[in-house]
Amino acid sequence: KAADPKPEPPAEPKPESKPGPKPEAKPEAKPEAKKDPTLDPARWADAISFTIVPVVHGGNDDTRPSPSPDGTKLAWRRGLGTLVVRDLASGDEKVLLENFDTGLDWRWSPDSKLIAYETSDRNFNSDVWIVPADGSAPAANVTRHPDNDGSPRWSADGKALAFVSERTNEESDVWFVFLDRDIEGLKGQDLDKYFKDAGEAVKKRKPLEPKAKPAAKPDAKEAAAKVEPAAKEGEAKPEAQPETKPESKPDAQPDAQPDAQPDAKPASPFGDLELDDAYLRVRRVTTLPGNEGNIELLPTGERIVFAGREGPMPALFAIRYDGTGQARLAGPGRVTGVNLAGDRLTLVNAGTAATLGVSGGDAKTIDVNETVEIELAQLSSQKFLEAMRILGEQFYHPTMKDLDWAALTARYHELAKRARTPGEFDWVANRMLGELNGSHLGIRSPSPSSDLARPQGRLGTRLKPVEGGFEVVAILPQSPAALAKVPLAVGDVITAIDFEPFATGETVEERLAAKVGKEVIVTVRRMPSAPPEGEAAAEPLSLDLLVTPASSAEIRRLAYVDTTLRNRKLVDGWSNGAIGYIHIQGMDQASLDEFERDLYASAEGKKGLLIDVRNNGGGSTADLLLASIMVQPHAYTIPRGGDPNWRDGYPQDRLYIQRYPLPINMLCNEKSFSNAEIISHAFKTLKRGTLVGQQTYGGVISTGAASLLDGTTVRLPFRGWYLPDGTDMENNGAMPDLVVPQVPEDEASGNDAQLKAATEDLMKRIGG
């Protein structure tokens, strides 16, 4: 309640005015309108509740609202990748871009006249475009490169742009361009003055004043009147107001424009920015190993903040636009904005918000303390409906495999909203996804890690139970059992771990829980060497061996290496040294690097090669592999002193990837997934050789992911893969040219029928 007003003192008598001309009467001043206290930003932190009114609503999937800096417009993504701008006063909407790319990202220019956005084309290559916010001109592509460009960030004057690009070494780096060509030509003191003036202008920026009420949306007639002040039909056009019409010169022609230049060009909707050749002026800013991202261009345009790595550790850095002056600001954190003065950043890391000076120093944490009550039924309901809405919008198949998605959602929703634990919710949601009969799908709720979890130690042995313990049947090379100072041996019987004998029903694995990397005493009963003929057999020895168990992952790696070397030895024997063998474990860069290594280690000097993608879980390197095996020789080289009969030499440093042009067969099976299936299809389609084995799984979709409100992950298969004849690779695995079953009996006996058949087929082709 406001205090009662104090009585005003009596007015003092004014002196008589001197005679003179009487001043004109001024219009009576209107009383100052009262400010709405609910619009005072200084009071928002003290508010108990807020009134929330929808701005955009309806049947569209509208997401990611982004207000313009001047507060007059709102941009958002509609559907998959449509960019829409709405005038908040009139309610008019303008579609600036219609596309399929859900990765659409954009930033308003500081003057709210332009929008810089990234979006992908039909080849899934993203570029940075700039478009007038009113749609008055087509968008201009300012990066124009066949590698991904994105994350555009403006300087405060709108004349510089920073972005992220993968155009060098397939790594994400920070790049920069002056959109105003005149600034690009500035040097030395002139450029220093430009940045100094930009800094002074930034300091003068002020926050927007909240408006009391946005104007109501006019009806069609009112909108038309605002846009075109034409007269109604049958009425005379109203004359222009005299005070808004510039005074014409006496000798001007009726239609002439006063002071018009003969060759004057109409004003560009892009202002002073020269965008047609901007792609030629971009410059690389960062050169750190690995990927940089999460960038912000500071308002002056002189420095860029980005996330990168300092050795193995993530960190936040700042660097000048020309790549100099790089400095570490802080540890890991996601930059969410820069203040108006351009001197502090807002960071979020591990759920904590903080501010940090643009030159580094101590971050100031913003404390938030609140208890949130969660109604489990509402949480499960909202999660489920949101997940199914996203899938219904983005799943690659346009008819959702001809399912009634809305009806299925309603049916499973009745179960999902009753879920009270993450496991229950995932059980219901994943059964809903099962209706799609598709791959690369899944829903997983976050679950806290248990303090009771114990890594399982492994010795690298194959055991069988015997009287008094477990007999060692086989030992994996390079495993803990083989590398111990006194190694275990085949035939040893393990009788105790850390001097404790095994209880009835107990296993070696149980006794090695939580023992990864820790020394344990393995007691074994070992039979001594056979005595000379005629002598009595010696008593078994009891030995205490010191062994350091490895993790399950390490044992799997060793088993994989052992299997690969064993297969290589088999192929070498079956082919009398004519054929090399390479297994590709995954379609990733690490496996591709090993493949390139083995083109020399295993295939150099061979007449043919077997490439094995059985049990390969997929990835993304099929085309890189094809670049190696599909190349056609076009020349050969011979150095001074070389044999003139050489016909296969070529400088390896001229190649994108080491090549192999000789005959090849490829093996696949029902455990070849995703990108391993794509390479199998390609090998057969391109007729590179004989595809041998069993039909692949038939799970080929490009997938992404979305996160729900509690961190639940939803996999989103968004892009289908098709053969040249239109066959969908999903549910249609690659069928080998030579089908060879691998039955359980073969597995148990160690007989690889598929490998032998592939070797025999290739031997026929190379004349072996």
Coordinates of C-alpha atoms in Angstrom, one line a residue, residues 395-397 401 436-441 587 616-620 622-623 668-682 695-704 715-723 726-735:
F395 CA 10.7 -42.1 -38.2
Y396 CA 12.0 -42.7 -41.7
H397 CA 9.0 -44.6 -43.1
K401 CA 4.9 -49.2 -41.7
L436 CA 7.4 -51.1 -36.1
N437 CA 9.5 -54.2 -36.7
G438 CA 12.4 -51.9 -37.2
S439 CA 16.0 -51.6 -36.3
H440 CA 17.9 -48.8 -34.5
L441 CA 15.0 -48.2 -32.2
M587 CA 32.7 -49.7 -39.4
N616 CA 30.5 -56.5 -37.4
G617 CA 28.1 -54.2 -35.6
G618 CA 28.2 -51.3 -38.1
G619 CA 29.2 -47.7 -38.1
S620 CA 29.8 -45.3 -40.9
A622 CA 31.5 -48.1 -45.8
D623 CA 32.4 -45.4 -48.5
C668 CA 29.2 -61.6 -44.1
N669 CA 26.7 -63.3 -41.8
E670 CA 23.5 -62.9 -39.9
K671 CA 25.5 -60.9 -37.3
S672 CA 26.6 -58.3 -39.8
F673 CA 24.6 -55.2 -38.9
S674 CA 23.9 -51.7 -40.3
N675 CA 26.9 -50.2 -42.1
A676 CA 28.5 -53.7 -42.4
E677 CA 25.3 -54.6 -44.4
I678 CA 25.7 -51.5 -46.5
I679 CA 29.2 -52.5 -47.5
S680 CA 28.0 -56.0 -48.2
H681 CA 25.2 -54.7 -50.5
A682 CA 27.7 -52.4 -52.2
Q695 CA 22.2 -63.2 -45.4
T696 CA 22.9 -60.1 -43.2
Y697 CA 20.5 -59.1 -40.4
G698 CA 18.5 -56.5 -42.4
G699 CA 18.8 -53.6 -40.0
V700 CA 19.8 -50.5 -42.0
I701 CA 18.5 -47.1 -41.0
S702 CA 20.5 -43.9 -40.1
T703 CA 19.5 -43.1 -36.5
G704 CA 19.7 -40.1 -34.3
R715 CA 16.5 -43.4 -30.7
L716 CA 15.2 -41.8 -33.9
P717 CA 15.8 -43.7 -37.2
F718 CA 15.3 -40.8 -39.6
R719 CA 16.9 -41.9 -42.9
G720 CA 16.3 -45.0 -45.0
W721 CA 18.8 -46.7 -47.2
Y722 CA 17.8 -48.1 -50.6
L723 CA 19.4 -50.2 -53.4
G726 CA 14.5 -49.2 -54.9
T727 CA 14.8 -52.1 -52.4
D728 CA 14.7 -50.9 -48.8
M729 CA 17.8 -52.4 -47.0
E730 CA 15.7 -52.4 -43.8
N731 CA 14.3 -55.9 -43.4
N732 CA 16.1 -56.9 -46.6
G733 CA 19.6 -58.1 -45.6
A734 CA 22.4 -58.6 -48.2
M735 CA 22.1 -62.0 -49.7

